[in-house]
Amino acid sequence: MKRLALAGGSLVIIVLAAGAARQAADAQPFSRSRWIAENIGRLRFSGGVIPAGQAAVGHSGSIEPIQADPGTLPNFRVSHDIVPGPHGSGQAETQAEPFVAINPSNPSNLLAGYQDIRFEDGGARALTAAYSIDGGRKWKETMLPKLTKVTGGPYDRASDPWVAFGPDNRAYYVSIAFNETTPKNGVYVNASTNGGKTFGRPVEVHVNETSSAFDDKESMVVDSGDGSPFRGYVYVGWDDAGTGIEYVSRSRDNGTTYEEPVALDTAGNNIGIVMVVASNGTVYAFWNRVLGNEYAVVWAKSEDGGATWGTPAKVADIRAAGVPDLRTGDGLPMAAIDQNSGALYVVWQDARFTTGVDQAVICRSTNGGRTWSAPKRVSDGPSDAPSFTPAVAVTRDGKVGVAYYSMRNDPTRQFLVDHYLAISSDKGKTFAPSIRVSKATFDVRDAAIARGYFLGDYQGIVGGNTVFHPFFIATLKNSAIDSTTKQPDAFASRVTP
């Protein structure tokens, strides 16, 4: 893997000043990566599409690790570099942006997605799906078909992989796809009828043909509630980076077609939508918004199957500082719902408890979002060690798990990272000491590059009956290209409280 010389980086660009002049660019052939780079000063983009911005430099060799004793939890390697070469300008052996879903009908059936062969100037050559039918111990991979050119599709690049299960073993994989030399881009969903073993062709959710419009940071959720009047509805959300508007489109025919999108928030500059569905069919959406001097996690809900949405309201202010030299989750929220009690949980990284150093924080609501608890720190490492890119899940027996990356074993240099899980047995009021998930501390400088070392601007975790399934990126395996470095791979684990 290559290493990058950086002065600093963070996931979501929040600068509100005007971007660079465009006259010179107008005379050049269209380049999506150049358009993104030129507009970073005034628009917001996810880490999945951000160009590196600086050139890679030679690898400096391994450094002596500072780490805890070897971890005792299983780390199952999921990714095995299945995308065929040559990769051109793609970063070989790179996986990033991991996510995972669990089959509500069969908790032994898991589905994961991640970027495969990351480009330094944004996106990936392919998106990979991996499924497990034994609770995450063994996995089989397949490239998402007919999306990018390497898989027989029309697009140069894809990004922001996100997976979900619906009823009757149906699985869905949503992504954004775009070209480098033409403006066309859009949101697409590939569906599976066999629990993620195979996928059909991508179905168009929304497409742009103009250079100034770019769909970004999409996600999805499917209503699987037996008692829901909207059972089987598929909800796909995204933001238009050109306008900052957050949208949701729904499918009422198992993903065969998608309806015209509904705008959730036209005020401010929005990014990072995530959604959960309650057992009664209420859909809750959460995202990150800049509006004037306000930088906050906001939410809205739909009680009519996504036809209309309520007025956005604030969960809490965001005070993210970012992690030097990394591109992380920053203020992007992740959310979960307890299907039994209806309790809502939202996490993000925030520096309010350790000034200038991000930690994983959580807010919860037990009354459908009417009120929210104050942000609470979940990560428990040293105050000078960043913890970042948290994700949250709830087991069927009501335990709450927050997964996050931490530099607690290398707080001074901040090169070495571990993966941790904090678990609450009292519905998020308190958390036990965090459990180390990664078997070994790993060097983040071996990760993919996206204007910073890039594990992803999100990660995955799901809760089964009593087991948590974290899904994350780590650089643990020796590179086949450069024996002095490691390569980033997707890993799964199993944690039983």
XYZ file of C-alpha atoms in Angstrom:
497
model
C 0.000 0.000 0.000
C 1.002 3.617 -0.502
C 1.334 6.159 2.255
C 0.290 9.784 2.127
C 1.935 12.910 3.499
C -0.866 14.980 5.000
C -1.360 18.079 7.068
C -4.831 17.061 8.220
C -8.214 15.820 7.069
C -11.767 15.156 8.219
C -14.788 13.478 6.709
C -17.360 16.133 5.969
C -16.323 19.457 4.517
C -18.212 22.196 6.316
C -16.612 25.279 4.828
C -19.291 27.694 3.684
C -17.117 30.145 1.727
C -17.328 30.372 -2.037
C -15.350 27.845 -4.079
C -12.608 28.467 -6.615
C -13.240 30.326 -9.856
C -14.577 28.135 -12.643
C -13.644 29.948 -15.831
C -10.550 27.849 -16.477
C -12.418 24.644 -15.684
C -15.179 25.487 -18.142
C -12.666 25.346 -20.980
C -11.492 21.847 -20.043
C -13.180 18.490 -20.656
C -15.512 17.496 -17.851
C -13.938 15.734 -14.875
C -16.102 14.690 -11.921
C -13.134 14.468 -9.561
C -12.017 17.967 -10.581
C -15.573 19.279 -10.129
C -15.683 17.859 -6.606
C -12.233 19.235 -5.762
C -13.151 22.697 -7.064
C -16.394 22.776 -5.078
C -15.174 21.440 -1.735
C -14.981 25.027 -0.506
C -18.735 25.571 -0.793
C -20.414 22.159 -1.063
C -20.318 19.034 1.116
C -19.274 15.566 -0.020
C -18.943 12.182 1.597
C -15.547 10.561 1.979
C -16.566 7.928 -0.538
C -16.315 10.334 -3.480
C -13.670 12.781 -2.266
C -10.425 12.974 -4.295
C -7.189 12.460 -2.371
C -5.994 15.991 -3.049
C -2.340 15.165 -2.432
C 0.044 12.706 -4.016
C 0.967 9.405 -2.432
C 4.535 8.982 -1.247
C 6.707 5.961 -0.663
C 6.132 3.602 2.214
C 8.450 4.263 5.143
C 8.395 0.710 6.491
C 6.704 -0.731 9.524
C 6.895 0.886 12.953
C 7.106 -0.872 16.263
C 3.537 -1.290 17.481
C 2.291 -0.003 20.793
C -0.663 -2.210 21.567
C -2.555 -4.135 24.164
C -2.248 -7.895 24.454
C -3.560 -9.771 21.399
C -7.341 -9.645 21.220
C -9.357 -12.732 22.077
C -12.393 -12.148 19.872
C -12.598 -13.765 16.424
C -11.732 -11.636 13.401
C -13.097 -13.246 10.242
C -11.497 -11.871 7.082
C -14.272 -11.238 4.558
C -12.590 -9.531 1.581
C -10.175 -11.390 -0.697
C -9.430 -8.928 -3.545
C -11.759 -10.493 -6.104
C -11.858 -7.536 -8.531
C -9.806 -8.460 -11.627
C -7.002 -6.185 -12.793
C -5.474 -4.205 -14.234
C -6.650 -1.462 -11.884
C -5.213 1.563 -13.671
C -5.254 4.445 -11.196
C -7.160 2.373 -8.644
C -5.465 1.560 -5.353
C -4.907 -2.188 -5.475
C -5.823 -4.331 -2.465
C -8.031 -1.618 -0.955
C -11.400 -2.046 0.679
C -13.262 0.775 2.442
C -16.715 1.895 3.625
C -17.986 -1.342 5.213
C -21.615 -1.958 6.101
C -23.624 -4.991 7.226
C -27.252 -6.094 7.579
C -28.975 -9.030 9.272
C -31.895 -11.053 7.938
C -34.894 -10.518 10.256
C -36.195 -13.953 9.283
C -32.878 -15.720 9.875
C -30.298 -14.080 12.173
C -27.606 -16.449 10.882
C -27.871 -14.785 7.459
C -25.738 -11.644 7.199
C -25.061 -9.433 4.182
C -22.167 -6.992 3.858
C -21.029 -4.423 1.327
C -17.850 -2.414 0.801
C -15.797 -0.504 -1.748
C -13.287 -2.576 -3.694
C -10.232 -0.984 -5.374
C -10.534 2.590 -4.215
C -9.544 5.427 -6.570
C -7.469 8.201 -5.017
C -9.640 10.759 -6.795
C -12.945 9.306 -5.586
C -15.100 6.190 -5.747
C -14.125 2.591 -6.428
C -13.769 0.263 -9.418
C -16.422 -2.034 -7.980
C -18.640 -2.624 -4.991
C -18.536 -6.058 -3.418
C -21.285 -7.970 -1.630
C -20.525 -10.757 0.829
C -23.023 -13.041 2.527
C -22.867 -15.449 5.435
C -25.314 -18.154 6.478
C -23.530 -19.248 9.650
C -23.702 -16.097 11.743
C -20.717 -14.355 10.202
C -18.052 -17.030 10.557
C -17.703 -17.826 6.853
C -18.400 -15.493 3.952
C -18.713 -15.661 0.174
C -18.064 -12.629 -2.028
C -19.469 -11.425 -5.321
C -19.104 -8.159 -7.197
C -22.292 -6.134 -7.542
C -23.328 -6.847 -11.150
C -23.920 -4.483 -14.053
C -23.067 -1.312 -12.141
C -19.479 -0.353 -12.992
C -17.605 -1.269 -16.146
C -15.551 -3.977 -14.472
C -18.841 -5.766 -13.656
C -20.472 -5.204 -17.058
C -22.171 -1.922 -16.192
C -22.042 1.565 -17.723
C -20.318 3.539 -14.961
C -16.660 4.228 -14.253
C -17.016 4.283 -10.480
C -19.313 3.531 -7.569
C -19.364 4.423 -3.909
C -21.246 4.497 -0.599
C -22.240 0.806 -0.375
C -25.230 0.165 1.913
C -27.212 -3.024 2.412
C -30.557 -3.947 3.963
C -32.865 -6.919 4.358
C -36.600 -6.973 3.812
C -39.227 -9.649 4.338
C -39.075 -13.094 2.727
C -35.262 -13.283 2.456
C -35.139 -10.323 0.079
C -31.963 -8.267 0.304
C -31.084 -4.893 -1.177
C -27.812 -3.132 -2.010
C -27.926 0.611 -2.704
C -25.059 2.678 -4.063
C -24.173 5.766 -6.009
C -22.541 5.407 -9.420
C -20.846 8.053 -11.535
C -18.499 8.679 -14.428
C -15.236 10.554 -14.354
C -15.439 12.183 -17.806
C -19.210 12.681 -18.219
C -21.673 14.274 -15.775
C -24.093 11.341 -15.456
C -24.507 10.006 -11.923
C -27.234 8.481 -9.828
C -28.559 6.226 -7.093
C -29.155 2.548 -7.878
C -30.411 -0.528 -6.020
C -29.547 -4.149 -6.786
C -31.956 -6.665 -5.245
C -31.551 -10.281 -4.176
C -34.276 -12.861 -3.615
C -32.053 -15.429 -1.897
C -30.586 -13.668 1.107
C -27.750 -11.960 -0.742
C -26.248 -14.951 -2.553
C -26.911 -13.404 -5.960
C -28.112 -9.999 -7.144
C -30.064 -8.772 -10.136
C -29.345 -5.780 -12.329
C -29.310 -2.298 -10.761
C -32.627 -0.455 -10.676
C -32.582 3.302 -11.119
C -33.776 5.323 -8.127
C -32.646 8.743 -9.316
C -30.306 9.960 -12.071
C -28.650 13.301 -12.863
C -27.344 14.329 -16.275
C -25.972 17.795 -15.457
C -22.526 18.648 -14.137
C -23.852 20.709 -11.205
C -25.993 17.912 -9.733
C -24.452 15.029 -7.812
C -26.279 12.507 -5.634
C -24.219 11.581 -2.586
C -24.185 9.707 0.735
C -27.205 7.529 0.133
C -28.578 4.872 2.476
C -31.660 2.698 2.752
C -33.979 0.822 5.088
C -36.732 -1.727 4.480
C -39.885 -2.201 6.555
C -39.899 -5.808 7.767
C -42.467 -5.424 10.537
C -45.082 -8.173 10.585
C -47.646 -5.739 11.960
C -46.709 -2.754 9.828
C -49.190 -1.512 7.212
C -46.171 -0.719 5.032
C -44.415 -4.063 5.305
C -41.993 -4.534 2.410
C -41.676 -0.829 1.557
C -38.128 0.137 0.584
C -36.890 3.618 1.511
C -33.809 5.150 -0.142
C -32.383 8.488 0.984
C -29.588 10.713 -0.335
C -28.507 14.327 -0.638
C -27.916 16.392 -3.749
C -24.439 17.786 -3.131
C -25.141 20.622 -5.552
C -28.066 21.991 -3.531
C -27.656 20.424 -0.082
C -31.229 19.080 -0.183
C -32.001 15.736 1.471
C -34.355 13.368 -0.405
C -36.158 10.063 0.141
C -37.688 7.841 -2.532
C -39.781 4.781 -1.760
C -40.625 1.538 -3.516
C -43.908 -0.236 -2.861
C -43.227 -3.177 -5.187
C -40.177 -4.855 -3.623
C -37.696 -2.584 -5.360
C -39.003 -3.054 -8.890
C -39.680 0.676 -9.270
C -39.006 3.774 -7.185
C -41.271 6.798 -6.859
C -40.443 10.471 -7.293
C -38.330 11.600 -4.341
C -39.691 13.710 -1.504
C -37.536 16.551 -0.164
C -37.016 16.213 3.585
C -34.986 19.345 4.184
C -34.492 22.238 1.774
C -32.945 24.546 4.383
C -29.247 24.658 5.019
C -26.671 22.230 3.721
C -27.478 18.585 4.443
C -25.633 15.274 4.189
C -25.504 11.807 5.700
C -29.065 10.496 5.908
C -29.665 7.228 7.779
C -33.065 5.682 8.508
C -34.715 3.182 10.840
C -38.246 1.759 10.848
C -40.354 1.081 13.937
C -42.524 -2.017 14.258
C -45.638 0.089 13.545
C -44.204 1.338 10.231
C -43.044 4.788 11.335
C -39.844 5.732 9.486
C -37.265 7.891 11.254
C -34.566 9.713 9.288
C -31.448 11.343 10.742
C -28.838 13.488 9.031
C -26.208 16.192 9.471
C -27.184 19.802 8.761
C -25.391 23.120 8.567
C -27.855 26.026 8.792
C -26.421 29.460 9.505
C -24.235 29.021 12.579
C -25.930 25.755 13.529
C -24.145 22.448 12.977
C -26.403 19.659 14.192
C -27.848 16.180 13.909
C -31.475 16.573 12.867
C -34.325 14.139 12.376
C -37.758 13.800 10.792
C -40.345 11.040 10.606
C -42.985 9.684 8.265
C -46.093 7.931 9.538
C -47.685 7.277 6.137
C -45.166 5.006 4.471
C -42.861 7.750 3.231
C -45.513 9.734 1.351
C -44.994 12.782 3.578
C -42.471 13.757 6.233
C -42.664 15.946 9.312
C -40.713 19.121 9.935
C -37.047 18.446 10.746
C -36.055 18.935 14.384
C -32.726 18.928 16.187
C -31.327 15.993 18.139
C -28.189 17.812 19.296
C -25.437 20.147 18.179
C -22.295 18.615 16.669
C -18.861 19.611 17.924
C -16.645 17.323 15.876
C -12.977 18.234 15.577
C -11.856 15.625 13.059
C -8.860 13.320 13.341
C -5.549 14.610 11.930
C -4.469 12.898 8.706
C -7.622 10.752 8.574
C -10.921 11.039 6.772
C -13.467 9.717 9.250
C -17.144 9.846 10.167
C -16.931 13.318 11.755
C -20.479 14.487 12.452
C -22.264 11.943 10.273
C -24.860 10.160 12.413
C -25.618 6.461 12.641
C -28.869 5.233 14.168
C -30.657 2.182 15.542
C -34.047 1.332 17.008
C -35.152 -1.164 19.638
C -37.977 -3.008 17.880
C -39.537 -4.005 21.203
C -39.544 -0.707 23.082
C -39.285 1.720 20.163
C -36.297 3.476 21.773
C -34.154 5.406 19.287
C -30.369 5.696 19.445
C -28.129 8.069 17.469
C -24.310 8.168 17.573
C -21.593 10.313 16.018
C -18.072 11.504 16.837
C -17.812 14.666 18.891
C -15.175 16.638 20.805
C -17.359 18.223 23.508
C -16.033 15.945 26.263
C -12.321 16.073 25.349
C -11.632 19.430 23.748
C -10.133 19.072 20.301
C -10.241 15.270 20.423
C -13.208 13.359 19.027
C -14.981 10.627 20.994
C -18.009 8.440 20.270
C -21.191 9.960 21.709
C -24.813 8.835 21.884
C -28.266 10.384 22.286
C -31.428 8.373 22.934
C -35.153 8.988 22.821
C -37.786 6.841 24.501
C -40.799 8.791 23.234
C -40.541 8.621 19.467
C -38.150 11.550 19.137
C -40.197 14.137 21.008
C -37.327 14.610 23.443
C -33.703 13.484 23.411
C -31.177 12.817 26.124
C -28.109 15.022 26.257
C -25.127 13.620 24.340
C -23.230 11.053 26.393
C -19.663 9.908 25.842
C -19.448 6.195 25.047
C -15.777 5.693 24.135
C -13.614 5.253 27.216
C -10.031 5.619 26.027
C -7.577 8.323 27.138
C -8.732 11.894 26.676
C -5.897 12.583 24.216
C -6.704 9.582 21.991
C -9.318 10.051 19.246
C -12.218 7.620 18.943
C -14.069 7.903 15.668
C -16.649 6.671 13.136
C -19.087 5.057 15.595
C -21.984 2.798 14.641
C -24.837 1.523 16.814
C -27.065 -1.554 16.951
C -29.589 -3.178 19.288
C -29.955 -6.906 19.951
C -33.384 -8.465 20.157
C -33.005 -8.744 23.925
C -32.507 -4.967 24.157
C -28.768 -4.536 24.620
C -27.225 -1.522 22.871
C -23.812 -1.790 21.207
C -21.667 1.066 19.926
C -18.704 0.113 17.728
C -15.902 2.576 17.065
C -12.271 2.906 16.035
C -9.820 4.150 18.678
C -6.216 5.343 18.879
C -5.992 4.656 22.612
C -2.988 2.351 22.109
C -1.027 5.036 20.229
C -2.309 8.408 21.508
C 0.903 10.346 20.806
C 1.716 9.381 17.208
C -1.879 8.497 16.283
C -0.938 6.025 13.556
C -2.133 2.831 15.207
C -5.804 1.953 15.505
C -7.956 -0.648 17.227
C -11.607 -1.492 16.920
C -13.756 -1.445 20.077
C -17.313 -2.184 21.143
C -19.131 -0.607 24.094
C -22.247 -2.413 25.355
C -25.144 -1.150 27.459
C -27.491 -3.481 29.330
C -29.773 -0.684 30.577
C -31.018 0.729 27.273
C -28.187 3.171 26.725
C -28.134 4.820 30.151
C -24.698 3.437 31.018
C -22.049 1.439 29.163
C -19.678 -1.226 30.416
C -15.939 -0.824 29.699
C -15.327 -1.164 25.979
C -14.294 -4.528 24.543
C -11.382 -4.715 22.122
C -12.649 -6.347 18.917
C -9.585 -6.184 16.648
C -7.145 -9.020 17.294
C -4.162 -6.732 16.752
C -3.490 -3.026 16.586
C -3.190 -1.920 12.954
C -1.505 0.940 11.122
C -4.038 3.270 9.521
C -1.393 4.566 7.101
C -1.888 1.361 5.127
C -5.542 2.245 4.485
C -7.002 3.612 1.264
C -6.532 7.303 0.535
C -9.376 9.832 0.280
C -7.978 13.244 1.258
C -6.748 11.400 4.333
C -6.299 7.777 5.361
C -9.705 6.277 4.776
C -11.283 3.283 6.481
C -14.697 4.706 5.604
C -16.984 7.494 6.741
C -19.113 4.775 8.344
C -18.806 1.175 9.472
C -21.285 -1.594 10.186
C -22.732 -3.360 13.208
C -25.948 -5.338 13.645
C -27.562 -7.065 16.584
C -28.930 -10.604 16.442
C -30.917 -12.303 19.169
C -28.120 -11.918 21.725
C -24.998 -11.416 19.571
C -23.441 -8.285 18.089
C -21.814 -8.533 14.652
C -19.291 -5.701 14.119
C -18.092 -5.201 10.539
C -15.046 -3.022 10.013
C -11.889 -2.321 7.999
C -8.445 -3.169 9.378
C -4.948 -3.403 7.906
C -3.881 -6.772 9.327
C -2.802 -8.845 6.322
C 0.555 -8.504 4.579
C 0.342 -6.846 1.179
C 1.015 -9.083 -1.801
C 2.379 -6.056 -3.682
C 4.710 -4.546 -1.085
C 5.950 -6.872 1.646
C 6.810 -3.947 3.931
C 3.162 -2.918 4.271
C -0.255 -4.283 5.127
C -3.451 -4.043 3.115
C -6.921 -2.895 4.231
C -9.542 -5.649 4.379
C -13.099 -6.057 5.596
C -13.437 -8.059 8.814
C -16.373 -9.417 10.780
C -16.563 -10.453 14.404
C -19.036 -11.913 16.889
C -19.479 -10.462 20.374
C -21.797 -12.047 22.926
C -22.318 -9.785 25.971
